[in-house]
XYZ file of C-alpha atoms in Angstrom:
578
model
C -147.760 87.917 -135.127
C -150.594 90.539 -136.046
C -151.583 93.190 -133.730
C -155.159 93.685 -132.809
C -155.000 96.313 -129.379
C -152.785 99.150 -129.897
C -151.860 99.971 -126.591
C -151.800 103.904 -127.134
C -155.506 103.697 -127.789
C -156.009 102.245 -123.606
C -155.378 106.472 -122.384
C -155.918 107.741 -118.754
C -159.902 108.013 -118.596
C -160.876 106.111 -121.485
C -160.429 104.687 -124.858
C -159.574 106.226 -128.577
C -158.120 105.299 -131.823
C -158.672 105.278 -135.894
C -162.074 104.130 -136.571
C -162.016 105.181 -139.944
C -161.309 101.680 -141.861
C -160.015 103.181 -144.859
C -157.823 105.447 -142.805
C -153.782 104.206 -143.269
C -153.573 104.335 -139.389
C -157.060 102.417 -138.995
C -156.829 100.815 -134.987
C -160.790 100.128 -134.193
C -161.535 97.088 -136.090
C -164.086 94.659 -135.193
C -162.207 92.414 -133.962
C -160.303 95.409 -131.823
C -163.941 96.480 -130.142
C -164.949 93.139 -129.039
C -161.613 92.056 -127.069
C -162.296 95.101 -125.713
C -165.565 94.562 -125.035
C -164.559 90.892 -122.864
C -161.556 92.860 -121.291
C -164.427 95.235 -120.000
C -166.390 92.370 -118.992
C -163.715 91.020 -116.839
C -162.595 94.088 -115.131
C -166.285 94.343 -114.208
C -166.385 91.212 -112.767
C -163.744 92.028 -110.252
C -165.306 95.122 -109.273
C -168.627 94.105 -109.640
C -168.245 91.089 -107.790
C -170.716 89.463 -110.321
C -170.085 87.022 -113.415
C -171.163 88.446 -116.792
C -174.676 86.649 -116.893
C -175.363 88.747 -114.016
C -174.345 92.066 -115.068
C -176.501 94.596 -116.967
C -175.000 97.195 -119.298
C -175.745 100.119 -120.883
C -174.512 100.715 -124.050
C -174.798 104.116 -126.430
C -173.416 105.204 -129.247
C -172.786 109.251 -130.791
C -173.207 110.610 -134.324
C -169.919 109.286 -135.801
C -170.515 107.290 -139.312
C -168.184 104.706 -137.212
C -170.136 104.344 -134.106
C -172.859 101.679 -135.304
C -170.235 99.572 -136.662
C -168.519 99.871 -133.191
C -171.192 99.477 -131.212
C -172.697 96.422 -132.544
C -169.228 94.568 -132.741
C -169.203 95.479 -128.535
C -172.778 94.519 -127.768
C -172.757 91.451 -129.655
C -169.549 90.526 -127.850
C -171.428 91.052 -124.055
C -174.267 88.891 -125.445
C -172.250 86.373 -126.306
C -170.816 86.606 -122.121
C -174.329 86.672 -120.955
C -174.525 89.733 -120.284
C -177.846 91.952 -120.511
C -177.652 94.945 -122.855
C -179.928 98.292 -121.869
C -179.262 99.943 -125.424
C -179.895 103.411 -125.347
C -179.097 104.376 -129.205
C -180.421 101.617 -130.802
C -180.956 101.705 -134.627
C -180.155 105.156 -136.997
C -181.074 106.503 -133.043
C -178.095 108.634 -130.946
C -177.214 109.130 -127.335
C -174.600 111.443 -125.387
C -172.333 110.421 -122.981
C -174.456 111.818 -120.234
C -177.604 110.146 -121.089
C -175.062 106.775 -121.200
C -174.191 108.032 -117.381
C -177.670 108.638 -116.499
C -178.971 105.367 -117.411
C -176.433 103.774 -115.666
C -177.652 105.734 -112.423
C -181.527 105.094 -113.472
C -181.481 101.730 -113.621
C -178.717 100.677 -111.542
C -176.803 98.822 -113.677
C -173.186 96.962 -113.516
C -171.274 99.381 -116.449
C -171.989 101.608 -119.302
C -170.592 102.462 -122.781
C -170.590 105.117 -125.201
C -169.344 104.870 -128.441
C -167.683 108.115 -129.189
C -164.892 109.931 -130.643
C -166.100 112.760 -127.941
C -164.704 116.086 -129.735
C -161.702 114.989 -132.213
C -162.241 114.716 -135.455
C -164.471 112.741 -137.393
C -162.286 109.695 -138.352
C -161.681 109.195 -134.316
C -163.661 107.288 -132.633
C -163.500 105.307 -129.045
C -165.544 104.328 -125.563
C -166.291 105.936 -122.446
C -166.831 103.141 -119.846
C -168.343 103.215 -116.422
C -168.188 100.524 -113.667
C -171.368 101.133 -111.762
C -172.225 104.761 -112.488
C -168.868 106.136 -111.832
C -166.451 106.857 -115.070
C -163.698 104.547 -115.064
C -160.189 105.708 -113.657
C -156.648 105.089 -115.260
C -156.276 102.190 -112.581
C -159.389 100.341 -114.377
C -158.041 101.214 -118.348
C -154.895 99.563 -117.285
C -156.578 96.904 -115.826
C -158.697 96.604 -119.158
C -155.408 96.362 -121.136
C -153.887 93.537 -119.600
C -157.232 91.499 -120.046
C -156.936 92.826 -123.810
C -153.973 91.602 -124.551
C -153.860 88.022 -122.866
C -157.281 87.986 -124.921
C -155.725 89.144 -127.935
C -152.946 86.786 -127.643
C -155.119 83.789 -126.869
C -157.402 84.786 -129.985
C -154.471 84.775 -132.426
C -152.962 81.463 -131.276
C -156.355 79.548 -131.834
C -157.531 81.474 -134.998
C -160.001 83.870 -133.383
C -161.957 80.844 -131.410
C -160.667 81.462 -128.225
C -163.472 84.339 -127.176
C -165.312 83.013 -124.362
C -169.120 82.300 -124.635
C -171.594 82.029 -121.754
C -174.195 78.805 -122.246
C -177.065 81.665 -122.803
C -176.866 84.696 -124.694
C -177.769 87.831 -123.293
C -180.592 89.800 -124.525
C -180.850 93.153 -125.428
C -183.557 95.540 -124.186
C -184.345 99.082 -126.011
C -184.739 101.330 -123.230
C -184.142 104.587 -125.871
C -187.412 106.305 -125.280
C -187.727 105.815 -121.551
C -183.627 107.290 -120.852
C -184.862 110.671 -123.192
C -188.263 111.304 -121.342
C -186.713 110.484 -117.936
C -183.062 112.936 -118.297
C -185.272 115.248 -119.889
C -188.045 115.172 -116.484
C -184.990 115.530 -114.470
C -183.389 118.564 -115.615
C -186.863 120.348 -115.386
C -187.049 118.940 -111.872
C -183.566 120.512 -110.898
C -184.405 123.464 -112.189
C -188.249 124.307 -111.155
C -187.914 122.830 -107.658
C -183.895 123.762 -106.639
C -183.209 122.282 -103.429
C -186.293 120.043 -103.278
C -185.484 118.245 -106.412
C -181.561 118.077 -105.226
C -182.927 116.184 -101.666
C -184.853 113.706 -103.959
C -181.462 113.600 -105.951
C -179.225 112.696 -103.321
C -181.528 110.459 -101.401
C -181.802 108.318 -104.905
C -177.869 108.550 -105.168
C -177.277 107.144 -101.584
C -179.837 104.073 -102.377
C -183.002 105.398 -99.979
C -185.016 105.708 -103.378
C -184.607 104.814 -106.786
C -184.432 107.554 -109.623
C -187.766 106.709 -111.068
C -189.222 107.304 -107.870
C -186.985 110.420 -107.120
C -188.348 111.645 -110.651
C -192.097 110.524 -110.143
C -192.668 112.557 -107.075
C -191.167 115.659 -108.179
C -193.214 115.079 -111.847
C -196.095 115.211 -109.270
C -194.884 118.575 -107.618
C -193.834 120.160 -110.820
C -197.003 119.483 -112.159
C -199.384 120.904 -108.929
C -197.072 124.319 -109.522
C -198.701 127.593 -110.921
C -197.818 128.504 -114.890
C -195.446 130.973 -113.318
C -192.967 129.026 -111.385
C -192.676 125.963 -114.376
C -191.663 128.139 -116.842
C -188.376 129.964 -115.392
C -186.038 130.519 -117.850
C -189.518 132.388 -120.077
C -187.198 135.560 -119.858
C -184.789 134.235 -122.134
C -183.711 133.958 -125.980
C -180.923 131.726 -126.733
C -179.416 130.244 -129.449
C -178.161 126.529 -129.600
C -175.522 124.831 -131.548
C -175.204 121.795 -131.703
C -172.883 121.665 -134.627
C -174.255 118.312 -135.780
C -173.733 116.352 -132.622
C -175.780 114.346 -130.086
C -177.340 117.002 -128.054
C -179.546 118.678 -130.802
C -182.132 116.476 -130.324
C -181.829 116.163 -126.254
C -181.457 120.441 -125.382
C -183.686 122.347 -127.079
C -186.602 120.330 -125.889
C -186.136 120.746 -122.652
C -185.241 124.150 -122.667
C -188.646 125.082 -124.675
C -190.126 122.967 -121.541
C -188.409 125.374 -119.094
C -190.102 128.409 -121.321
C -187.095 129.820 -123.342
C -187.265 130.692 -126.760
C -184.797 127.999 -128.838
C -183.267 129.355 -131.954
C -181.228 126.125 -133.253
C -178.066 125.908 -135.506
C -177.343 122.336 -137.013
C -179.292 120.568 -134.301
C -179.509 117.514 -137.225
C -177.234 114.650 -136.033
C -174.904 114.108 -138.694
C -171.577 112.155 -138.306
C -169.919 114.186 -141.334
C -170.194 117.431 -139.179
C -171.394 119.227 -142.889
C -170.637 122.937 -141.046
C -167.764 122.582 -138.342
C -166.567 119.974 -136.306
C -168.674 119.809 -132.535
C -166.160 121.532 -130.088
C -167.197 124.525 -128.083
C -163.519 125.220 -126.812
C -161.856 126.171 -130.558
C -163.211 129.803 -131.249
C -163.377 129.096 -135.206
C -166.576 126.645 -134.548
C -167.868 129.287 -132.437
C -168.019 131.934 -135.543
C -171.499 130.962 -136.878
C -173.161 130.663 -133.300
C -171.925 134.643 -132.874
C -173.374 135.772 -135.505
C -177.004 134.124 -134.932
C -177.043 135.600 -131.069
C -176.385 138.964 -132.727
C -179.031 138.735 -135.126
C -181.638 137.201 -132.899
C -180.759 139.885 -130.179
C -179.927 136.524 -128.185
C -179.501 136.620 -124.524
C -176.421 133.651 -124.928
C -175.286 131.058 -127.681
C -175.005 127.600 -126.152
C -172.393 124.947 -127.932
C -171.517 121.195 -126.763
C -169.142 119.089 -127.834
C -170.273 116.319 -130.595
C -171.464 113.583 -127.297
C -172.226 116.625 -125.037
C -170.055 116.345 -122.405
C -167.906 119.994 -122.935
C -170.102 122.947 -122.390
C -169.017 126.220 -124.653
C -171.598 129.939 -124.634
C -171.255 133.325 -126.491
C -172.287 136.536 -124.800
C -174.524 138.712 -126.926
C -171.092 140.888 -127.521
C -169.792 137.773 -129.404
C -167.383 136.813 -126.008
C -166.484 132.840 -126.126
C -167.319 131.878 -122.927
C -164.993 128.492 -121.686
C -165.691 125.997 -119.071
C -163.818 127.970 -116.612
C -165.971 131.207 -117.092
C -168.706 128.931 -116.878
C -168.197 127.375 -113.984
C -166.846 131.321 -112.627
C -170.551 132.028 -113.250
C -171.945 129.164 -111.426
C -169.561 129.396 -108.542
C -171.771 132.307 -107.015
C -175.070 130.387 -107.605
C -173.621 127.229 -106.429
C -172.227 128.796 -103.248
C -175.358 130.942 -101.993
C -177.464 127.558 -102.559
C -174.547 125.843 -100.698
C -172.057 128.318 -98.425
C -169.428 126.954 -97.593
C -168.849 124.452 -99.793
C -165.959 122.681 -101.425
C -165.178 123.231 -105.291
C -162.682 121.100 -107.419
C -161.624 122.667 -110.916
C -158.531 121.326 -112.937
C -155.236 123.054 -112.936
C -155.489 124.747 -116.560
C -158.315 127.314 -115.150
C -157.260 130.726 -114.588
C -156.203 131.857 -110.666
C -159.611 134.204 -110.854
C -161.424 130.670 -110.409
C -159.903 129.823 -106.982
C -159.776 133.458 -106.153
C -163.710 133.800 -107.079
C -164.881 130.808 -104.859
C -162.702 132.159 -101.734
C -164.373 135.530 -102.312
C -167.583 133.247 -102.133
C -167.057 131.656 -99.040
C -166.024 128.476 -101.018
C -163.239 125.733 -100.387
C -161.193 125.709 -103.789
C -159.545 122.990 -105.035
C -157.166 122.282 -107.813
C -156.325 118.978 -109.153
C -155.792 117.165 -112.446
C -157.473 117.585 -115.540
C -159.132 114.756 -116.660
C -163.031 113.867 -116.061
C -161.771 110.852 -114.126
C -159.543 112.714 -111.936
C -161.997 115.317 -111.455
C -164.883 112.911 -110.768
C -162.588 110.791 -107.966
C -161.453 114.057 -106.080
C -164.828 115.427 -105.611
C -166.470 111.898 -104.484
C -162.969 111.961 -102.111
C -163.838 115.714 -100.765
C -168.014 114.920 -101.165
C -167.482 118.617 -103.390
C -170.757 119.750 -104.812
C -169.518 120.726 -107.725
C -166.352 120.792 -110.532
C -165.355 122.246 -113.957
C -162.215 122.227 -116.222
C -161.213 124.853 -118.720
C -161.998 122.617 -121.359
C -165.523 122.862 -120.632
C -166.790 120.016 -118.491
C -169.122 120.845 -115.579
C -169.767 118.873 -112.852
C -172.317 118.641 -110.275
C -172.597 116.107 -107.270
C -176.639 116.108 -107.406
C -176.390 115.295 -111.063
C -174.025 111.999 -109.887
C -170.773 114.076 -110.821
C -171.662 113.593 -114.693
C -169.741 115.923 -117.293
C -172.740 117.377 -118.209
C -173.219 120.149 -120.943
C -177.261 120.243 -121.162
C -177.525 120.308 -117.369
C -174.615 122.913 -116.610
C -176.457 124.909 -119.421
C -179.252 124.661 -117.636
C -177.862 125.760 -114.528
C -176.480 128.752 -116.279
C -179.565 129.609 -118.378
C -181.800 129.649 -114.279
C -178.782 132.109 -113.207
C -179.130 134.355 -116.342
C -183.039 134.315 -115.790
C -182.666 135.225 -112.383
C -180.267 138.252 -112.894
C -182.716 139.606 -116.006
C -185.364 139.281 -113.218
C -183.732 141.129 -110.390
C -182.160 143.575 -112.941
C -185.783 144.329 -114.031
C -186.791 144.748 -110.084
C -184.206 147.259 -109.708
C -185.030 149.370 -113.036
C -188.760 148.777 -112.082
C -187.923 150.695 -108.663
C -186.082 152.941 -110.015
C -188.653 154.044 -112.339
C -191.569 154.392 -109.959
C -188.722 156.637 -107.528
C -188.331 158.928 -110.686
C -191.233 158.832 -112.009
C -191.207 156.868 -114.853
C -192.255 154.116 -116.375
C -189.067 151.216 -116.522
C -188.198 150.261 -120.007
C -189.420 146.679 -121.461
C -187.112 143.391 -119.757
C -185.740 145.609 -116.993
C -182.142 147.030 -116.951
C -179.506 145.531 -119.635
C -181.525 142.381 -119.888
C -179.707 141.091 -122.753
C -176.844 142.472 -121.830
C -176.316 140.491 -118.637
C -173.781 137.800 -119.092
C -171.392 140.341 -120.318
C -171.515 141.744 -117.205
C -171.652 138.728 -115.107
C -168.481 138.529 -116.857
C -167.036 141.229 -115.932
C -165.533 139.881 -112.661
C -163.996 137.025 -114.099
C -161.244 139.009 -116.104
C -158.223 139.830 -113.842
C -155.890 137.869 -115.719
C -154.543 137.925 -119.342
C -153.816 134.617 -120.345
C -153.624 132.380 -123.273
C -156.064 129.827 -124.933
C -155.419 126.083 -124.460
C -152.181 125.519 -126.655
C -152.094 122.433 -127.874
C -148.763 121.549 -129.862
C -148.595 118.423 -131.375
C -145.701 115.870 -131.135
C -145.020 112.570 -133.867
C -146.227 110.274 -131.594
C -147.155 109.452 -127.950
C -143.867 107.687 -127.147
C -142.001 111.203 -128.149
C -144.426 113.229 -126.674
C -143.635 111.249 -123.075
C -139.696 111.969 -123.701
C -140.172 115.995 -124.432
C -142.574 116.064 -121.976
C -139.945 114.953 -119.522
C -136.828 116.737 -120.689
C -139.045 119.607 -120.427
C -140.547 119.046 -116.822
C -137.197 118.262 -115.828
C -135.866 121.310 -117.150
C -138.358 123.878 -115.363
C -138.293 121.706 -112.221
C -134.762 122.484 -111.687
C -135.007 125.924 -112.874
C -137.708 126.295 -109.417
C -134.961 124.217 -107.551
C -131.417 126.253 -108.199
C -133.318 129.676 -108.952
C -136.084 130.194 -105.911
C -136.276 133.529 -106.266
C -137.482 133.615 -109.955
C -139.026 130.454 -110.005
C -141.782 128.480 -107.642
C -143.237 125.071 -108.712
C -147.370 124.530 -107.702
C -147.557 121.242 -106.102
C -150.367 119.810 -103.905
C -150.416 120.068 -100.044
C -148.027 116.692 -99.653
C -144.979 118.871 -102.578
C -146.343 116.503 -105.609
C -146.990 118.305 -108.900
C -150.765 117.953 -109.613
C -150.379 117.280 -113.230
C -147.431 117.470 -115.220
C -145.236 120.934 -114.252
C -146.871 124.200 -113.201
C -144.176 126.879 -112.673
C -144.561 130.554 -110.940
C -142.673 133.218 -113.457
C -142.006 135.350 -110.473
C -140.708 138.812 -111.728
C -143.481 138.166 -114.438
C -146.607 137.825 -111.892
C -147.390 134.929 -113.633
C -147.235 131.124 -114.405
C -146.901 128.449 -116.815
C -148.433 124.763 -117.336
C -146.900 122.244 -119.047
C -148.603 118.533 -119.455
C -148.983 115.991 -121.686
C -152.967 115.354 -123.278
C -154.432 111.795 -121.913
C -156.049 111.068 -125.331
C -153.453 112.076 -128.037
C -150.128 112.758 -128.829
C -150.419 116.249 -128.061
C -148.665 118.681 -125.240
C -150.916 120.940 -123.700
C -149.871 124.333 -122.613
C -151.170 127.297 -120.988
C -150.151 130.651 -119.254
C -151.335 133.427 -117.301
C -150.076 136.706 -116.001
C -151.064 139.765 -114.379
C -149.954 141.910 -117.428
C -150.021 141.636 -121.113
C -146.191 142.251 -120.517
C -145.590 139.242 -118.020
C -147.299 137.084 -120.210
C -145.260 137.548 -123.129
C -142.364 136.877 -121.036
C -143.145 133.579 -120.080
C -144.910 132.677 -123.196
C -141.344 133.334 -124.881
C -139.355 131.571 -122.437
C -141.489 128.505 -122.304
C -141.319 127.959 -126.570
C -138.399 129.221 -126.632
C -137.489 125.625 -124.645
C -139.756 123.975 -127.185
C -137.951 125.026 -130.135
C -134.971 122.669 -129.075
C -137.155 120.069 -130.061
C -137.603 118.928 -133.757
C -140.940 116.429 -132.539
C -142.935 119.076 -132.145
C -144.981 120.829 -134.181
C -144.759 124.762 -133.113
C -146.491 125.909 -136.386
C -149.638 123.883 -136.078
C -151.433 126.043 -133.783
C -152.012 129.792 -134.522
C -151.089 131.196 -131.118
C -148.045 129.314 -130.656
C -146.976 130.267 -134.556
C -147.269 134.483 -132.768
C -144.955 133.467 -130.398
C -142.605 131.922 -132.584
C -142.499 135.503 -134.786
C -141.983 137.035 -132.016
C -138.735 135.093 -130.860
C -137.239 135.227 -135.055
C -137.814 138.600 -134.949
């Protein structure tokens, strides 16, 4: 019997496969997206507590040249249960992720989809899927699978006319227009009116008002406000790449709104990705952004990910600033608005992260990467905000949505406000000697290098991501490997110290202290491919050479993997054949 769900495409947050349908390895067929699409339909209806004619979803697609295929083989396959479609990227029209999440928060609705391939490459496609407004968690894909495949199986026994059908069809509403004008009002709300805007948030998010209303009334007090206090972030030149994605046509706009000056790079959704594939965390896609902030004397480059979830910058010295520096950035913002308040960021990020909240007054926490994970332990924790290394920011008045526009626009308010009170300072220091202060204050354009600065007491590597043949060999090194480290900590105490959570669990795969190296090492397997994700950190340049060696060096015994693929991992190979 035929195969329709390939199991390895249900992963821990969400699901991805070969949408490509001339692609040898091609998973995503029609007939693939709309089992899925009744497999999402009954998970909702056990946590929904409705049946499909009474749901309402929200469905979006991204740029891929795949995603209109996919997405009308899922929507036509709710219709068909009776359920009501919001469609937010209807047409040759595009939508990220976070717009998907948003509309599911503005108008209340029963699940969303997007349609994306989020930042692999182009012949990858997939869905992220919500149940309510919150992403869904590896307990719901699971659940999703097993409806898949007693749907599959049913379908292939009666020759594909076993798909349920409600006695009505659902319709289909094109709510496009109204999600843009509404995400867009509410970023300029968050950042004109701060804590205002963030009551108005959080009263809408615990059902006293709805979002409409929340962003009616503070349309009304953005609106009564002098020239001076709508236009914050005037101070600022920055330079946006989109690199072809969704948020080209959803950033700049409301940045212009906010009274920066927008320089754009391939802001033109276009599914081939003509100049480099959208992902803001591999510094090669980064190499065109640099040189634009250097040549427009730009105070940042901003980069998302092709359905704008992962946030990526560049600092006017051509730095690549990562989610974790990000959210470093943010930490200090986010904890004078909000002392004393909890902070959840995934267990790649660098020890400066929990070391920088602490310093802050914060409550650190590290847990799993994953947006799911994330997402779950700050609703557990009520944490007001989250970030990964890979670039996703969260924030709780923004519904805990991986965010890229609104993190940038959290970041772009902080660099604003540091330009501002750097040109105070050089203003007062003029009129003390004297002299007149030079045009946009002190090292205006120079600031986010030196916010910077205070992130960097750690050398450490890059995400290493080191490919394995397939997903079931990637689960067997990653074990052997875990295994191996685990007992190293266990017989060897002195050298070695595993990082587990409060109750002695490891958080997420193996996370090992390199004692006499002042460092450590992560090892874990990737929840959407059949990839092993590494990364280390040390005090010293010496340390981390030390464990970076030791760690591959455990690798190599392994013919499944692929050392050579990435560039990093190929240095520390020469280094152990030399």
């Amino acid at each position: 019997m035929r195969e329709i769900i390939d199991e390895s495409t249900y992963r821990a947050n969400d699901i991805r496969g070969i949408a490509d349908e001339n692609h040898p390895k091609f998973q995503l067929s029609d007939e693939f997206c709309e089992i899925t699409a009744h497999a999402f339909v009954e998970m909702l209806r056990k946590y929904r507590g409705k049946e499909p004619e009474d749901m309402v979803i929200v469905v979006g697609k991204d740029v891929r040249l795949s995603s209109p295929r996919i997405k009308s083989a899922f929507e036509s396959a709710l219709m068909q249960r009776g359920v009501r479609v919001v469609d937010i990227a209807p047409s040759n029209k595009v939508s990220s992720t976070p717009l998907m999440y948003f509309a599911t928060w503005l108008f209340n609705a029963d699940g969303g989809v997007e349609v994306t391939g989020s930042h692999l490459p182009k012949e990858w496609n997939g869905f992220k899927l919500c149940v309510g407004s919150e992403s869904t968690t590896e307990k719901h894909i699971k659940e999703m699978l097993r409806h898949a495949k007693r749907i599959e199986e049913e379908f292939l026994r009666t020759g594909g006319s076993a798909l349920p059908h409600a006695a009505r069809k659902g319709e289909k509403v094109d709510a496009s227009e109204e999600v843009f004008k509404k995400y867009h009002d509410m970023i300029v709300a968050n950042v004109v009116l701060r804590s205002k805007w963030e009551e108005l948030a959080l009263k809408s998010l615990a059902g006293e008002i709805s979002l409409s209303d929340a962003i009616e009334t503070a349309n009304e007090i953005v609106e009564r406000l002098p020239a001076e206090e709508r236009f914050p972030l005037e101070a600022l030149n920055v330079v946006y790449d989109a690199g072809n994605g969704t948020t080209g046509i959803i950033a700049p706009p409301i940045f212009r709104d906010l009274g920066a000056k927008v320089f754009c790079l391939y802001c033109e959704p276009d599914g081939n990705f003509p100049h480099h594939l959208p992902d803001p965390t591999i510094p090669r896609f980064l190499a065109d952004l640099r040189s634009e902030v250097q040549r427009r004397n730009a105070h940042i480059g901003l980069s998302s990910d092709a359905d704008g979830d992962r946030a990526g910058a560049v600092s006017p010295s051509g730095r690549l600033i990562i989610g974790e520096q990000i959210l470093a950035l943010l930490c200090k913002q986010i904890l004078r608005e909000k002392p004393n308040a909890t902070i959840v960021y995934d267990t790649k990020c660098s020890d400066a992260i929990r070391e920088i909240i602490l310093e802050n007054g914060g409550v650190p926490v590290e847990w799993k990467t994953g947006f799911s994970f994330i997402k779950a332990k700050m609703a557990e924790l009520d944490a007001v905000a989250g970030g990964e290394m890979s670039g996703h920011v969260y924030f709780k008045k923004n519904n805990r949505a991986d965010d890229a526009v609104f993190a940038f626009s959290e970041l772009l308010l902080l660099v604003a406000r540091e330009i501002e009170k750097r040109g105070k300072a050089g203003e007062e220091a003029g009129e003390e000697a004297g002299e007149e202060a030079s045009e946009g204050g002190a090292g205006g354009e120079n600031v986010v290098d030196a916010l910077l600065a205070d992130f960097f007491r750690y050398v450490n590597t890059p995400e290493l991501r080191v490919p394995v043949v397939s997903d079931e060999e990637k689960n067997r090194v990653c074990d052997s490997v875990e295994a191996y480290f685990r007992e190293l900590a266990e017989k060897h105490p002195e050298k070695y110290r595993r990082r587990t959570d409060p109750q002695g669990r490891d958080i997420d795969g193996v996370k090992i202290d390199f004692i006499d190296a002042n460092g450590w090492a992560l090892i874990r397997r990737s929840n959407t491919s059949p990839v092993i994700i590494l990364r280390m950190e040390a005090k010293s340049e010496a340390g981390l050479r030390k464990i970076e060696e030791e760690v591959i060096k455990k690798f190599m015994e392994f013919e499944t993997v692929d050392l050579n693929a990435d560039d990093y991992v190929r240095g520390i190979l020469k280094r152990l054949q030399n």
